[in-house]
Short mmCIF file of C-alpha atoms in Angstrom, two decimals:
data_model
loop_
_atom_site.label_atom_id
_atom_site.label_comp_id
_atom_site.label_asym_id
_atom_site.label_seq_id
_atom_site.Cartn_x
_atom_site.Cartn_y
_atom_site.Cartn_z
CA MET A 10 0.57 -31.10 -19.99
CA GLU A 11 -3.15 -31.43 -19.71
CA GLN A 12 -2.73 -34.80 -18.08
CA SER A 13 -0.35 -33.51 -15.47
CA ILE A 14 -2.77 -30.74 -14.56
CA ILE A 15 -5.52 -33.27 -14.11
CA ALA A 16 -3.22 -35.46 -12.03
CA PHE A 17 -2.30 -32.42 -9.86
CA TYR A 18 -5.96 -31.58 -9.44
CA GLU A 19 -6.94 -35.10 -8.48
CA LYS A 20 -4.05 -35.44 -6.06
CA SER A 21 -4.91 -32.13 -4.45
CA LEU A 22 -8.51 -33.16 -4.09
CA GLY A 23 -7.34 -36.21 -2.20
CA MET A 24 -5.44 -34.00 0.28
CA LYS A 25 -8.44 -31.83 1.01
CA GLN A 26 -9.39 -33.44 4.31
CA VAL A 27 -5.83 -33.55 5.66
CA LEU A 28 -5.26 -29.90 4.77
CA MET A 29 -8.59 -28.73 6.14
CA ASP A 30 -7.89 -30.42 9.48
CA ALA A 31 -4.43 -28.90 9.48
CA VAL A 32 -5.78 -25.41 8.84
CA ILE A 33 -8.20 -25.76 11.76
CA GLU A 34 -5.39 -26.99 14.00
CA THR A 35 -3.13 -24.14 12.95
CA LEU A 36 -5.85 -21.56 13.54
CA THR A 37 -6.74 -23.06 16.93
CA MET A 38 -3.12 -23.04 18.06
CA SER A 39 -2.40 -19.56 16.71
CA LEU A 40 -5.53 -17.77 17.84
CA ILE A 41 -5.61 -19.25 21.36
CA SER A 42 -1.88 -18.62 21.80
CA THR A 43 -2.18 -15.05 20.51
CA PHE A 44 -5.08 -14.43 22.86
CA ILE A 45 -3.31 -15.69 25.98
CA ALA A 46 0.06 -14.23 24.99
CA THR A 47 -1.57 -10.84 24.42
CA ILE A 48 -3.08 -10.85 27.89
CA ILE A 49 0.25 -11.79 29.48
CA GLY A 50 2.15 -9.41 27.21
CA PHE A 51 -0.24 -6.60 28.03
CA ALA A 52 0.22 -7.07 31.77
CA LEU A 53 4.01 -7.15 31.35
CA ALA A 54 3.95 -4.08 29.13
CA ILE A 55 1.94 -2.15 31.71
CA VAL A 56 4.47 -3.03 34.41
CA LEU A 57 7.34 -2.03 32.10
CA ILE A 58 5.83 1.29 31.13
CA VAL A 59 4.85 2.17 34.69
CA THR A 60 8.20 1.26 36.26
CA ASP A 61 10.32 2.73 33.45
CA LYS A 62 12.64 5.52 34.64
CA ASN A 63 10.44 8.02 32.81
CA GLY A 64 7.27 6.18 33.75
CA ILE A 65 4.49 7.25 36.07
CA SER A 66 5.86 5.26 39.01
CA PRO A 67 9.54 4.53 38.33
CA ASN A 68 10.99 1.43 39.95
CA GLN A 69 14.44 0.60 38.70
CA TYR A 70 14.63 -2.94 40.11
CA THR A 71 11.27 -4.18 38.88
CA TYR A 72 11.98 -2.75 35.45
CA LYS A 73 15.46 -4.24 35.23
CA ILE A 74 14.42 -7.73 36.36
CA LEU A 75 11.54 -7.83 33.89
CA ASP A 76 13.68 -6.36 31.16
CA VAL A 77 16.34 -9.03 31.54
CA ALA A 78 13.77 -11.84 31.81
CA ILE A 79 12.06 -10.72 28.62
CA ASN A 80 15.35 -10.44 26.76
CA MET A 81 16.35 -13.93 27.92
CA LEU A 82 13.13 -15.51 26.71
CA ARG A 83 13.36 -13.65 23.45
CA SER A 84 16.90 -14.83 22.78
CA PHE A 85 15.82 -18.51 22.62
CA PRO A 86 15.46 -19.81 19.08
CA PHE A 87 11.83 -20.88 19.09
CA ILE A 88 12.44 -24.50 18.19
CA ILE A 89 14.83 -24.86 21.14
CA LEU A 90 12.31 -23.18 23.44
CA ILE A 91 9.68 -25.78 22.52
CA ILE A 92 12.05 -28.56 23.53
CA VAL A 93 13.21 -26.82 26.70
CA LEU A 94 9.59 -26.32 27.69
CA PHE A 95 8.58 -29.99 27.21
CA PRO A 96 8.40 -30.65 30.97
CA VAL A 97 6.38 -27.49 31.59
CA THR A 98 4.04 -28.35 28.73
CA LYS A 99 3.61 -31.86 30.02
CA PHE A 100 2.82 -30.54 33.48
CA LEU A 101 0.24 -28.08 32.17
CA VAL A 102 -1.45 -30.05 29.39
CA GLY A 103 -0.60 -33.62 30.31
CA LYS A 104 1.44 -34.33 27.18
CA HIS A 105 4.04 -32.52 25.17
CA THR A 106 2.88 -33.24 21.65
CA GLY A 107 -0.22 -32.31 19.71
CA THR A 108 -2.09 -29.14 18.89
CA PHE A 109 -3.11 -28.13 22.37
CA ALA A 110 0.28 -28.88 23.89
CA MET A 111 1.89 -26.44 21.45
CA ILE A 112 -0.17 -23.58 22.86
CA VAL A 113 2.14 -23.57 25.90
CA PRO A 114 5.46 -22.87 24.13
CA LEU A 115 3.75 -20.61 21.60
CA THR A 116 2.32 -18.49 24.41
CA ILE A 117 5.47 -18.41 26.52
CA GLY A 118 7.63 -17.78 23.47
CA THR A 119 5.62 -14.87 22.12
CA ALA A 120 4.32 -13.14 25.26
CA PRO A 121 7.69 -11.37 25.83
CA PHE A 122 7.70 -10.32 22.19
CA ILE A 123 4.18 -8.92 22.51
CA ALA A 124 5.17 -7.21 25.79
CA ARG A 125 8.00 -5.41 23.97
CA MET A 126 5.77 -4.35 21.12
CA LEU A 127 3.04 -3.08 23.43
CA GLU A 128 5.65 -1.29 25.52
CA GLY A 129 6.70 0.43 22.29
CA ALA A 130 3.08 1.30 21.51
CA PHE A 131 2.63 2.85 24.97
CA LYS A 132 5.92 4.72 24.70
CA GLU A 133 4.74 6.32 21.48
CA VAL A 134 2.07 8.17 23.43
CA ASP A 135 3.14 11.81 23.66
CA ARG A 136 4.61 12.45 27.12
CA SER A 137 3.01 15.84 27.25
CA VAL A 138 -0.44 14.25 26.99
CA ILE A 139 0.38 12.27 30.13
CA GLU A 140 1.62 15.46 31.75
CA ALA A 141 -1.62 17.21 30.79
CA ALA A 142 -3.61 14.37 32.36
CA LYS A 143 -1.54 14.73 35.53
CA SER A 144 -2.15 18.48 35.48
CA PHE A 145 -5.87 18.03 36.12
CA GLY A 146 -5.33 15.49 38.86
CA THR A 147 -5.61 12.15 37.05
CA SER A 148 -4.47 9.24 39.20
CA LYS A 149 -1.82 6.80 37.97
CA PHE A 150 -4.38 4.08 37.45
CA GLN A 151 -6.61 6.38 35.42
CA ILE A 152 -3.67 7.58 33.33
CA ILE A 153 -3.12 3.99 32.20
CA PHE A 154 -6.72 3.25 31.32
CA ARG A 155 -8.06 6.65 30.27
CA VAL A 156 -5.01 8.05 28.50
CA LEU A 157 -2.34 5.49 27.62
CA LEU A 158 -4.66 2.72 26.50
CA PRO A 159 -6.97 4.74 24.22
CA GLU A 160 -4.06 6.70 22.75
CA ALA A 161 -2.01 3.57 22.05
CA PHE A 162 -4.98 1.52 20.86
CA PRO A 163 -4.33 1.70 17.10
CA SER A 164 -0.68 0.73 17.64
CA ILE A 165 -1.83 -2.10 19.89
CA ILE A 166 -4.03 -3.43 17.06
CA SER A 167 -1.01 -3.36 14.74
CA ALA A 168 1.13 -5.10 17.33
CA ILE A 169 -1.42 -7.88 17.83
CA THR A 170 -1.75 -8.36 14.07
CA LEU A 171 1.98 -8.70 13.72
CA SER A 172 2.10 -11.10 16.67
CA LEU A 173 -0.62 -13.31 15.22
CA ILE A 174 1.29 -13.58 11.97
CA ILE A 175 4.50 -14.46 13.76
CA ILE A 176 2.63 -17.05 15.84
CA ILE A 177 1.22 -18.64 12.67
CA GLY A 178 4.79 -18.95 11.47
CA PHE A 179 5.94 -20.36 14.81
CA SER A 180 3.04 -22.81 14.88
CA ALA A 181 4.21 -24.24 11.59
CA MET A 182 7.63 -24.64 13.15
CA ALA A 183 6.02 -26.37 16.13
CA GLY A 184 4.59 -28.91 13.70
CA THR A 185 8.07 -30.25 13.08
CA VAL A 186 8.63 -31.24 16.72
CA GLY A 187 5.34 -32.87 17.53
CA GLY A 188 2.79 -30.13 17.09
CA GLY A 189 -0.12 -30.41 14.69
CA GLY A 190 -1.29 -28.14 11.92
CA LEU A 191 0.14 -27.14 8.58
CA GLY A 192 3.72 -27.47 9.77
CA ALA A 193 3.14 -31.12 10.65
CA VAL A 194 1.53 -31.80 7.25
CA ALA A 195 4.41 -30.16 5.42
CA MET A 196 6.85 -32.21 7.51
CA ASN A 197 5.14 -35.59 7.50
CA TYR A 198 3.76 -35.68 3.98
CA GLY A 199 6.00 -33.21 2.21
CA TYR A 200 9.42 -33.75 3.72
CA TYR A 201 9.48 -37.37 4.83
CA ARG A 202 7.51 -38.65 1.80
CA PHE A 203 9.06 -36.26 -0.68
CA ASP A 204 5.64 -35.11 -1.82
CA GLY A 205 6.07 -31.64 -3.32
CA ILE A 206 2.38 -31.03 -3.78
CA TYR A 207 1.82 -31.11 0.00
CA ILE A 208 4.58 -28.54 0.44
CA PHE A 209 3.02 -26.42 -2.27
CA TRP A 210 -0.41 -26.42 -0.63
CA THR A 211 0.80 -25.81 2.91
CA VAL A 212 2.91 -22.86 1.76
CA PHE A 213 0.04 -21.58 -0.34
CA ILE A 214 -2.42 -21.77 2.57
CA LEU A 215 0.04 -20.12 4.97
CA ILE A 216 0.49 -17.23 2.54
CA VAL A 217 -3.26 -16.81 2.20
CA LEU A 218 -3.77 -16.95 6.00
CA VAL A 219 -1.12 -14.32 6.62
CA GLN A 220 -2.62 -12.10 3.92
CA ILE A 221 -6.09 -12.40 5.41
CA PHE A 222 -4.96 -11.57 8.94
CA GLN A 223 -2.74 -8.70 7.80
CA SER A 224 -5.57 -7.16 5.77
CA LEU A 225 -7.96 -7.62 8.64
CA GLY A 226 -5.49 -5.96 11.01
CA ASP A 227 -4.89 -3.06 8.62
CA PHE A 228 -8.64 -2.61 8.22
CA LEU A 229 -9.21 -2.54 11.98
CA TYR A 230 -6.32 -0.09 12.39
CA LYS A 231 -7.90 2.27 9.88
CA ILE A 232 -11.23 2.12 11.69
CA VAL A 233 -9.85 2.87 15.15
CA LYS A 234 -7.15 5.39 14.18
CA HIS A 235 -8.14 9.04 14.37
CA MET B 27 -2.75 33.06 45.89
CA ILE B 28 0.68 31.75 45.02
CA ASP B 29 3.59 32.44 47.31
CA ILE B 30 7.01 31.18 46.37
CA LYS B 31 9.84 31.70 48.84
CA HIS B 32 13.53 31.08 48.19
CA LEU B 33 12.81 28.29 45.75
CA SER B 34 15.84 26.39 44.47
CA LYS B 35 16.02 23.29 42.37
CA TYR B 36 18.97 21.22 41.35
CA PHE B 37 19.08 18.84 38.48
CA ASN B 38 21.97 16.51 39.24
CA ASP B 39 24.63 19.05 40.16
CA GLN B 40 23.24 21.83 38.08
CA ARG B 41 21.20 24.55 39.71
CA VAL B 42 18.20 25.13 37.46
CA LEU B 43 16.30 27.46 39.77
CA ASP B 44 18.22 29.74 42.08
CA ASP B 45 16.59 31.32 45.12
CA ILE B 46 13.38 32.49 43.50
CA SER B 47 10.81 34.40 45.51
CA LEU B 48 7.60 35.76 44.10
CA LYS B 49 3.96 36.32 44.91
CA VAL B 50 1.12 36.07 42.45
CA ASN B 51 -2.05 37.88 43.45
CA ALA B 52 -5.57 36.67 42.80
CA GLY B 53 -6.95 37.90 39.50
CA GLU B 54 -3.77 39.00 37.82
CA ILE B 55 -2.06 37.85 34.66
CA PHE B 56 1.50 37.16 35.65
CA ALA B 57 4.21 36.39 33.13
CA ILE B 58 7.36 34.35 33.60
CA VAL B 59 9.73 35.39 30.85
CA GLY B 60 13.07 34.07 29.75
CA HIS B 61 15.07 32.62 26.91
CA SER B 62 14.89 28.89 26.36
CA GLY B 63 16.62 26.94 29.09
CA ALA B 64 16.18 29.71 31.64
CA GLY B 65 14.09 27.46 33.87
CA LYS B 66 10.73 29.14 33.38
CA SER B 67 8.78 25.98 32.52
CA THR B 68 10.39 24.21 35.46
CA LEU B 69 9.32 27.06 37.74
CA LEU B 70 5.77 26.84 36.40
CA ARG B 71 5.68 23.07 37.03
CA CYS B 72 6.70 23.58 40.64
CA ILE B 73 3.39 25.38 41.16
CA ASN B 74 1.23 22.34 40.41
CA GLY B 75 3.76 19.79 41.58
CA LEU B 76 4.62 18.36 38.18
CA GLU B 77 8.20 19.09 39.20
CA GLY B 78 9.62 18.73 42.66
CA PHE B 79 12.14 21.16 44.13
CA SER B 80 15.10 21.06 46.44
CA ASP B 81 14.85 24.06 48.77
CA GLY B 82 12.33 26.71 49.65
CA GLU B 83 8.56 26.89 49.82
CA VAL B 84 5.82 26.88 47.23
CA ILE B 85 2.47 27.75 48.76
CA VAL B 86 -0.46 27.53 46.39
CA LEU B 87 -4.03 28.26 47.48
CA GLY B 88 -2.83 28.07 51.06
CA LYS B 89 -1.13 24.71 50.76
CA GLU B 90 2.57 23.84 50.72
CA VAL B 91 2.92 21.79 47.52
CA LYS B 92 5.93 19.89 48.88
CA ASN B 93 3.94 18.44 51.79
CA LEU B 94 0.99 17.13 49.78
CA ASN B 95 0.50 13.40 49.34
CA GLU B 96 -0.78 11.96 46.08
CA SER B 97 -4.46 12.57 46.75
CA GLY B 98 -3.80 16.03 48.17
CA LEU B 99 -1.81 16.88 45.07
CA GLY B 100 -4.61 15.59 42.84
CA GLU B 101 -7.07 17.74 44.76
CA LEU B 102 -4.87 20.82 44.31
CA ARG B 103 -4.33 20.10 40.63
CA SER B 104 -8.08 19.96 40.07
CA GLN B 105 -8.08 23.65 40.99
CA ILE B 106 -5.25 24.54 38.62
CA GLY B 107 -5.74 24.29 34.87
CA MET B 108 -2.79 24.01 32.53
CA ILE B 109 -2.22 24.48 28.80
CA PHE B 110 0.84 23.55 26.75
CA GLN B 111 2.83 24.56 23.70
CA ASN B 112 1.87 21.48 21.69
CA PHE B 113 -1.72 21.44 23.00
CA SER B 114 -1.40 17.93 24.52
CA LEU B 115 -4.79 16.73 23.34
CA LEU B 116 -5.68 13.06 23.10
CA ASN B 117 -5.60 12.35 19.38
CA GLN B 118 -7.87 9.33 19.67
CA LYS B 119 -10.60 11.34 21.37
CA ASN B 120 -12.84 13.94 19.79
CA VAL B 121 -13.24 17.51 21.02
CA TYR B 122 -16.12 16.62 23.33
CA GLU B 123 -14.28 13.67 24.90
CA ASN B 124 -11.12 15.73 25.34
CA ILE B 125 -12.90 18.51 27.18
CA ALA B 126 -14.91 16.00 29.21
CA LEU B 127 -11.87 14.02 30.34
CA PRO B 128 -11.09 15.92 33.57
CA MET B 129 -14.72 15.59 34.69
CA LYS B 130 -14.75 11.88 33.83
CA VAL B 131 -11.60 11.45 35.86
CA TRP B 132 -13.26 13.19 38.80
CA GLY B 133 -16.40 11.10 38.48
CA TYR B 134 -19.00 13.66 37.42
CA SER B 135 -22.33 12.46 36.00
CA LYS B 136 -22.97 12.39 32.29
CA GLU B 137 -25.55 15.20 32.49
CA GLN B 138 -23.19 17.46 34.41
CA ILE B 139 -20.43 16.75 31.90
CA GLN B 140 -22.61 17.45 28.87
CA LYS B 141 -23.84 20.73 30.29
CA ARG B 142 -20.36 21.92 31.21
CA VAL B 143 -18.77 20.91 27.90
CA ASP B 144 -21.46 22.77 25.95
CA GLU B 145 -20.83 25.88 28.05
CA LEU B 146 -17.10 25.65 27.43
CA LEU B 147 -17.48 25.02 23.69
CA LYS B 148 -19.47 28.23 23.53
CA LEU B 149 -16.87 30.11 25.55
CA VAL B 150 -14.03 29.12 23.22
CA GLY B 151 -16.18 29.42 20.10
CA LEU B 152 -16.04 25.82 18.91
CA GLU B 153 -19.70 24.77 19.11
CA THR B 154 -19.57 23.40 15.59
CA LYS B 155 -16.52 21.22 16.23
CA LYS B 156 -17.94 19.14 19.09
CA PHE B 157 -17.42 15.73 17.49
CA VAL B 158 -14.37 16.54 15.40
CA TYR B 159 -11.01 14.84 16.09
CA PRO B 160 -7.92 16.95 16.88
CA LYS B 161 -6.11 16.16 13.62
CA GLU B 162 -8.83 18.01 11.73
CA LEU B 163 -8.32 21.18 13.79
CA SER B 164 -5.94 24.07 13.22
CA GLY B 165 -3.33 24.96 15.86
CA GLY B 166 -5.44 27.77 17.23
CA GLN B 167 -8.51 25.56 17.46
CA LYS B 168 -6.51 22.85 19.22
CA GLN B 169 -5.34 25.38 21.78
CA ARG B 170 -8.94 26.50 22.28
CA VAL B 171 -9.92 22.91 23.01
CA ALA B 172 -7.00 22.67 25.43
CA ILE B 173 -8.12 25.87 27.14
CA ALA B 174 -11.67 24.53 27.45
CA ARG B 175 -10.28 21.31 28.93
CA ALA B 176 -8.17 23.29 31.40
CA LEU B 177 -11.27 25.19 32.53
CA THR B 178 -13.56 22.15 32.87
CA LEU B 179 -13.16 21.86 36.62
CA ASN B 180 -13.58 25.61 37.26
CA PRO B 181 -9.99 26.19 38.31
CA LYS B 182 -8.87 29.24 40.23
CA ILE B 183 -5.52 29.33 38.48
CA LEU B 184 -4.58 28.71 34.84
CA LEU B 185 -0.97 27.89 33.97
CA SER B 186 0.07 28.52 30.40
CA ASP B 187 3.33 26.95 29.23
CA GLU B 188 4.37 28.63 25.98
CA ALA B 189 0.79 28.23 24.82
CA THR B 190 1.18 30.56 21.87
CA SER B 191 4.71 29.68 20.81
CA ALA B 192 3.60 27.26 18.10
CA LEU B 193 1.01 29.64 16.67
CA ASP B 194 1.16 32.34 14.01
CA PRO B 195 0.85 36.02 15.10
CA ASN B 196 -2.85 36.37 14.33
CA THR B 197 -3.79 33.17 16.10
CA THR B 198 -1.55 34.16 19.00
CA LYS B 199 -3.48 37.39 19.27
CA SER B 200 -6.86 35.67 19.34
CA ILE B 201 -5.70 33.13 21.93
CA LEU B 202 -4.33 35.93 24.11
CA GLU B 203 -7.62 37.77 23.83
CA LEU B 204 -9.41 34.61 24.92
CA LEU B 205 -7.11 34.34 27.93
CA GLN B 206 -7.75 37.98 28.83
CA GLU B 207 -11.47 37.37 28.57
CA ILE B 208 -11.20 34.35 30.85
CA ASN B 209 -9.16 36.35 33.32
CA LYS B 210 -11.64 39.22 33.32
CA ASN B 211 -14.97 37.40 33.16
CA LEU B 212 -14.23 34.28 35.16
CA GLY B 213 -11.70 35.83 37.53
CA VAL B 214 -9.15 33.13 36.84
CA THR B 215 -5.59 34.02 37.85
CA ILE B 216 -3.34 33.29 34.88
CA ILE B 217 0.38 32.58 34.88
CA ILE B 218 1.98 32.69 31.48
CA VAL B 219 5.37 31.26 30.63
CA THR B 220 6.74 32.62 27.40
CA HIS B 221 9.84 33.72 25.55
CA GLU B 222 7.84 36.10 23.37
CA MET B 223 8.06 39.68 24.62
CA GLU B 224 5.02 40.65 22.57
CA VAL B 225 2.89 38.23 24.56
CA VAL B 226 4.08 39.70 27.84
CA LYS B 227 3.51 43.24 26.70
CA LYS B 228 0.04 42.49 25.48
CA VAL B 229 -1.54 40.69 28.40
CA ALA B 230 0.57 40.63 31.52
CA THR B 231 0.18 42.99 34.44
CA ARG B 232 3.37 41.90 36.14
CA ALA B 233 6.31 39.79 35.08
CA LEU B 234 9.27 37.85 36.37
CA LEU B 235 12.36 37.70 34.20
CA LEU B 236 14.48 34.63 34.47
CA GLU B 237 17.97 34.01 33.22
CA ASP B 238 19.92 30.85 34.01
CA GLY B 239 17.50 30.10 36.82
CA LYS B 240 17.99 33.49 38.46
CA VAL B 241 15.54 36.35 38.79
CA ILE B 242 16.83 39.36 36.90
CA GLY B 243 13.67 41.40 37.08
CA LEU B 244 10.34 41.37 38.85
CA GLY B 245 7.68 44.00 38.72
CA ARG B 246 5.01 45.80 36.78
CA ILE B 247 5.25 45.56 33.02
CA GLU B 248 5.46 49.34 32.62
CA ASP B 249 8.45 49.58 34.88
CA LEU B 250 10.21 46.59 33.38
CA PHE B 251 9.87 47.62 29.78
CA LEU B 252 10.00 51.37 29.94
CA ARG B 253 12.69 51.86 32.49
CA PRO B 254 14.83 48.83 31.89
CA ASP B 255 18.02 48.62 33.90
CA GLU B 256 21.22 47.40 32.34
CA LYS B 257 20.46 43.70 32.80
CA MET B 258 16.99 44.11 31.43
CA MET B 259 18.29 46.04 28.46
CA LYS B 260 20.72 43.27 27.66
CA PHE B 261 17.93 40.76 28.12
CA LEU B 262 15.74 42.59 25.64
CA GLY B 263 18.63 42.93 23.24
CA GLU B 264 18.20 46.70 23.10
CA ASP B 265 21.30 48.76 22.60
CA GLU B 266 21.00 52.48 22.77
CA GLU B 267 23.54 54.36 20.70
CA LEU B 268 23.84 57.65 22.57
CA PRO B 269 25.99 60.65 21.67
CA GLU B 270 28.94 61.23 23.99
CA GLU B 271 28.77 65.02 23.88
CA GLY B 272 26.19 67.07 25.75
CA VAL B 273 23.66 65.70 28.22
CA ASN B 274 21.33 62.82 27.54
CA ILE B 275 17.98 62.92 29.30
CA ARG B 276 15.55 60.07 29.19
CA LEU B 277 11.87 60.96 29.38
CA PHE B 278 9.20 58.44 30.32
CA PHE B 279 5.66 58.99 29.23
CA PRO B 280 3.21 57.09 31.41
CA SER B 281 -0.04 56.12 29.75
CA ASN B 282 -1.92 59.23 30.88
CA VAL B 283 0.45 61.61 29.09
CA SER B 284 1.63 59.52 26.16
CA TYR B 285 -0.66 61.29 23.71
CA GLN B 286 0.22 64.84 24.79
CA PRO B 287 2.52 67.03 22.68
CA ILE B 288 4.96 67.57 25.55
CA VAL B 289 8.21 67.56 23.63
CA THR B 290 7.29 70.08 20.96
CA LYS B 291 5.56 72.28 23.52
CA MET B 292 8.68 72.33 25.65
CA ALA B 293 10.85 73.23 22.69
CA ARG B 294 8.60 76.09 21.75
CA GLU B 295 8.17 77.49 25.25
CA LEU B 296 11.84 77.28 26.22
CA ASP B 297 13.04 78.18 22.73
CA ILE B 298 15.74 75.52 22.94
CA ASN B 299 16.76 73.08 20.23
CA PHE B 300 17.55 69.53 21.11
CA ASN B 301 18.16 66.23 19.38
CA ILE B 302 15.87 63.30 19.76
CA VAL B 303 18.37 60.46 19.74
CA TRP B 304 16.32 57.46 20.75
CA GLY B 305 12.73 56.71 21.44
CA LYS B 306 9.93 54.23 21.44
CA LEU B 307 6.23 53.99 22.00
CA GLU B 308 4.81 50.75 23.27
CA LYS B 309 1.47 49.26 23.86
CA LEU B 310 1.64 47.53 27.19
CA ASN B 311 -1.42 45.77 28.43
CA ASP B 312 -3.63 47.97 26.26
CA HIS B 313 -2.02 51.20 27.50
CA VAL B 314 0.27 53.23 25.31
CA VAL B 315 3.45 54.29 27.04
CA GLY B 316 6.62 55.75 25.64
CA SER B 317 10.18 56.73 26.31
CA LEU B 318 12.43 59.20 24.58
CA VAL B 319 16.07 60.15 24.95
CA ILE B 320 16.99 63.71 24.08
CA ASN B 321 20.43 65.25 23.80
CA ILE B 322 21.14 68.87 24.68
CA ASP B 323 23.99 71.25 25.45
CA GLU B 324 25.19 71.12 29.00
CA GLN B 325 24.21 74.75 29.69
CA ALA B 326 20.59 74.10 28.77
CA ALA B 327 20.22 70.93 30.84
CA THR B 328 18.91 72.51 34.02
CA LEU B 329 16.40 74.57 32.08
CA ILE B 330 14.96 71.41 30.64
CA THR B 331 14.94 69.45 33.87
CA ASP B 332 13.31 72.32 35.72
CA TYR B 333 10.65 72.57 33.05
CA LEU B 334 9.99 68.81 33.13
CA GLU B 335 9.77 68.86 36.89
CA GLU B 336 7.42 71.81 37.19
CA LYS B 337 5.22 71.76 34.13
CA THR B 338 4.79 68.12 33.12
CA GLU B 339 3.97 64.72 34.53
CA VAL B 340 6.82 63.16 32.61
CA ILE B 341 9.29 61.09 34.60
CA TRP B 342 12.88 61.76 33.64
CA GLU B 343 16.45 60.85 34.37
CA VAL B 344 19.83 62.03 33.20
CA ILE B 345 21.87 59.23 31.69
#
């Protein structure tokens, strides 16, 4: 018993460098992708909320086209999306494997998801508050940035937290088709070499990462929510 | 100040406002009354262009609302404050930021904003709540913040959409008193939409009664409530149970005679007995007015009517 614990400890110590590198790769992929996807998702959400039939400047066609496009992108299983996007990734990054290459499918795959969640956050804002803002002559542009954005801000924090966690999960998936990070370690060392200890540590680290980001998100939410 | 002519509005095929004409004068408190779904909030929203309309004219502060472009409408709205049933405050902003919002939107300087917000906080009696967030306020306090916000830009008109409907009777009273004060001291014309008759009776000088988008009454509060016609009576849910024998005479006591002992004096002087079969005293707009229905033998009817005509200021009718 004691011997096996020592063996586990020594083996784990030997993996330290591989796992550390993988964590940094995973964080790089996830954080950069979340950042870009949030910006894209935010812009899409603004267009959705503005052109919605109950929005401040309804436009049925714009809304419908965007709506369908977002649904289409969201219906791809992520692993298939990575493969479908290989040519796009190669065009943008120069290659379709590796940590940085994976930022492309991660961003494109999650931006529509973030757009939907932010749209939901904006829709939660009481319509009568928007009406009140209109009643003292607030322009459409100001309604978005002085009313919708501050009122939806706590929900936006929650949405970004959730997105980051989903992207961490997706990034691990990306590791199986040429991406780097914890997914690649679990695949290369754990699956192909049948090394259970690698699987154990990658899963363990992923759980800890998700916990950290969720707690951080909850903490931020509490600070900004009034 | 506000001149609405033959206003109609359709929602799909349904007519929600039907040929409404009314004038609101500067400085008055005008009430739009009706049961829910009567179209009163829609009518109110036509005044500041939050709702469009199909036919007719809505002229506010000399401008036809229908013809205004976006910036013209914004300009007009800056002169019309509005308050709502559920207060419509920004929950993520504190009291100060909520009241300051209209001025921020219109690009006032920080000093101007601070000065104005302090004035308004004093007016609505919330100086101590300046940096408090709405969720920590009671309903009445929230509505006070909303009123302050509606007054930030010194509007000429204040629209109130069921502003007291979510409040308890005491809070309702204090909010109505605040509105009266604003009307009197700042000269703001106030239009109140409500389904609560008590609100109308307490503050309004004139009222419009709406049912299914149609006007069923328009006039001074005293006339509407004290001499209700059949429609109005039905609207108020008042059913008079009157005896079928003899003659029923309704007496109206305007505010200047409502405290005089007219009825007993008449009985004594004419030496006639009669039944008081129905009656009410009401406080309308801080004046006490009353109406009474008496029942007498047919032979004595002329004696009574002659007496009422010659010796009193009471208005009467045989019903």
